[in-house]
């Protein structure tokens, strides 16, 4: 076949698809469709009225042209979708639509279909809420399959209730914590597709969860949600449900502080039940502007700052807490770099590495440098990903899995190395002249090798249970035809409910959070690990300091009876002040973390922001004060530091 182009009179050869002219194996498939008041309903363009519809799944066995058409006494309309058809989002995946392609106001498709694609055919009417019989014809091959997807409305369960001022509230949009809600438990007797919808005078918003729903963690276990879009502002779900599974339907409202009656319906092939479900606050949860709660142990920085950071707002215009935290982070980073360099110069000297303490502090000067660098990275990563909401998901995922666990690893290494110094100094006082320096050095080398491996092994569960949680909420509905007040009045009458177009636009807020989901057994293990790394070094510093003062004084008082016990304590403090000051300072710096982590119950991060921030920053002070804690109180270490500086200056000016 040759085709002439009328625009420039060019003649082109028409290329046939393989088997496109082979009609010997083509058969006509016919089915009678009855659109009735029991048919499913949807809105064709989300800005018009409701229409009855039927849908069919088409799977072809061969790439070729197919003809699909209708015959009826009513005006029909046809739509073809690729792979998936969502009645609540009818423009998505739409391939082609046809109104009057056939005779007598009937749709007709002559379209190429491919064997690697699934097609969904939707049959509806041009006029809203029209019922009648439609004969569907498809020219197809023997091996092609056509399967009906929709089922007639067969209400299996109805639940009616009311949202009142006494109903519980929660924050569904991460902005306002004043949405009334009610939770319902849904169980089905058979696996299959079910339709769940509401009828109400108020604009409803729905969420479906699997097994549990925690109002403090509304992003957890969420399967799907619906804002009422394309369904007259009423929640609706077309969802596959499984038997022996508990589903939680959360019925809430589009607008905050809204109350009113509502009814929920379930339609499906088998029996289903709806019962009131009492949702419990299973755990503490992170928070932001909605004042969610937070666990007091192991709280990440991004969870502390989450409600304080305003998306898409420059740092200069952020809240004072963010600006002060930013300045403090930079100052701590600069101080930490100077501290680490000075400490490195001090303990790089071989004279300071004659005993285990020198080796511990040499390695600690290196880990403190890495810790303060990760501290800076963690802070700015937490700030910028919440300011810049378009950050790549891959970057967010890598940061979620790596940054916090690595920071904990370095922080715990610092704590244990400092505790090792305190313990060895106590042993040194205990043994006195019998203290073996070579044995101490060999033991320290083994500890330095084993310690990071043990800490890393104790933290392996963290990256395995960290994941990115995606969550979307629809807010800020704006009516394009200024009929918001009219539309709300229309809801008072079921008869007139669909008589006005409700054309509106809204804002979809996308939330991507790094969340940690531990099974109960792993959660218990995690708490034990956190307290172990927090308390054991704390206790080691405490008892080492006490022993250096009290234990050595008691030993001297037994030998030298001419002095009182208090005089011996003063003398020991004077003689060993460099050994005593270090563990005492570490003890003081560790106190905020221990106190905050020991508080019972849940604490609001929003109302205790500075408490958490101070505790967080304090936890890094041992890493940035190694020089102050260990070098300055010691005459030997200060001498080593000055010698190293002298050597460096000589090399520079040489």
Short mmCIF file of N, CA and C in Angstrom, two decimals, residues 339 343 577-586 621-634:
data_model
loop_
_atom_site.label_atom_id
_atom_site.label_comp_id
_atom_site.label_asym_id
_atom_site.label_seq_id
_atom_site.Cartn_x
_atom_site.Cartn_y
_atom_site.Cartn_z
N UNK A 339 42.08 21.20 68.78
CA UNK A 339 42.33 20.24 69.86
C UNK A 339 42.98 18.97 69.34
N UNK A 343 46.69 17.66 70.20
CA UNK A 343 46.81 16.35 70.86
C UNK A 343 47.68 15.42 70.04
N UNK A 577 47.25 15.14 90.72
CA UNK A 577 46.17 15.95 90.16
C UNK A 577 45.99 15.72 88.66
N UNK A 578 47.09 15.45 87.95
CA UNK A 578 46.97 15.19 86.51
C UNK A 578 46.24 13.90 86.24
N UNK A 579 46.28 12.95 87.20
CA UNK A 579 45.55 11.70 87.04
C UNK A 579 44.09 11.83 87.46
N UNK A 580 43.82 12.78 88.34
CA UNK A 580 42.49 12.91 88.92
C UNK A 580 41.61 13.84 88.09
N UNK A 581 42.19 14.94 87.60
CA UNK A 581 41.38 15.95 86.90
C UNK A 581 40.74 15.37 85.65
N UNK A 582 41.49 14.55 84.91
CA UNK A 582 40.98 14.02 83.64
C UNK A 582 39.71 13.20 83.81
N UNK A 583 39.69 12.16 84.68
CA UNK A 583 38.44 11.40 84.82
C UNK A 583 37.30 12.20 85.41
N UNK A 584 37.63 13.18 86.28
CA UNK A 584 36.57 14.02 86.85
C UNK A 584 35.92 14.87 85.76
N UNK A 585 36.75 15.47 84.89
CA UNK A 585 36.20 16.26 83.78
C UNK A 585 35.35 15.40 82.85
N UNK A 586 35.85 14.20 82.53
CA UNK A 586 35.07 13.30 81.68
C UNK A 586 33.76 12.93 82.35
N UNK A 621 31.71 17.02 73.58
CA UNK A 621 32.76 17.81 74.22
C UNK A 621 33.98 17.00 74.62
N UNK A 622 33.84 15.73 75.08
CA UNK A 622 35.07 14.98 75.36
C UNK A 622 35.96 14.82 74.13
N UNK A 623 35.35 14.73 72.95
CA UNK A 623 36.13 14.55 71.73
C UNK A 623 36.87 15.82 71.33
N UNK A 624 36.34 16.98 71.70
CA UNK A 624 36.99 18.23 71.31
C UNK A 624 37.81 18.83 72.44
N UNK A 625 37.89 18.14 73.58
CA UNK A 625 38.63 18.67 74.73
C UNK A 625 39.70 17.72 75.23
N UNK A 626 40.18 16.84 74.38
CA UNK A 626 41.23 15.89 74.80
C UNK A 626 42.47 16.65 75.27
N UNK A 627 42.84 17.68 74.55
CA UNK A 627 44.02 18.46 74.92
C UNK A 627 43.82 19.12 76.28
N UNK A 628 42.64 19.67 76.51
CA UNK A 628 42.35 20.34 77.78
C UNK A 628 42.27 19.33 78.92
N UNK A 629 41.67 18.18 78.66
CA UNK A 629 41.44 17.19 79.72
C UNK A 629 42.71 16.45 80.10
N UNK A 630 43.52 16.07 79.11
CA UNK A 630 44.65 15.18 79.39
C UNK A 630 46.01 15.87 79.33
N UNK A 631 46.17 16.85 78.47
CA UNK A 631 47.50 17.43 78.26
C UNK A 631 47.79 18.57 79.23
N UNK A 632 46.88 19.53 79.31
CA UNK A 632 47.13 20.71 80.13
C UNK A 632 47.38 20.36 81.60
N UNK A 633 46.61 19.43 82.23
CA UNK A 633 46.88 19.12 83.64
C UNK A 633 48.20 18.38 83.88
N UNK A 634 48.83 17.84 82.84
CA UNK A 634 50.02 17.01 83.00
C UNK A 634 51.28 17.79 82.59
#
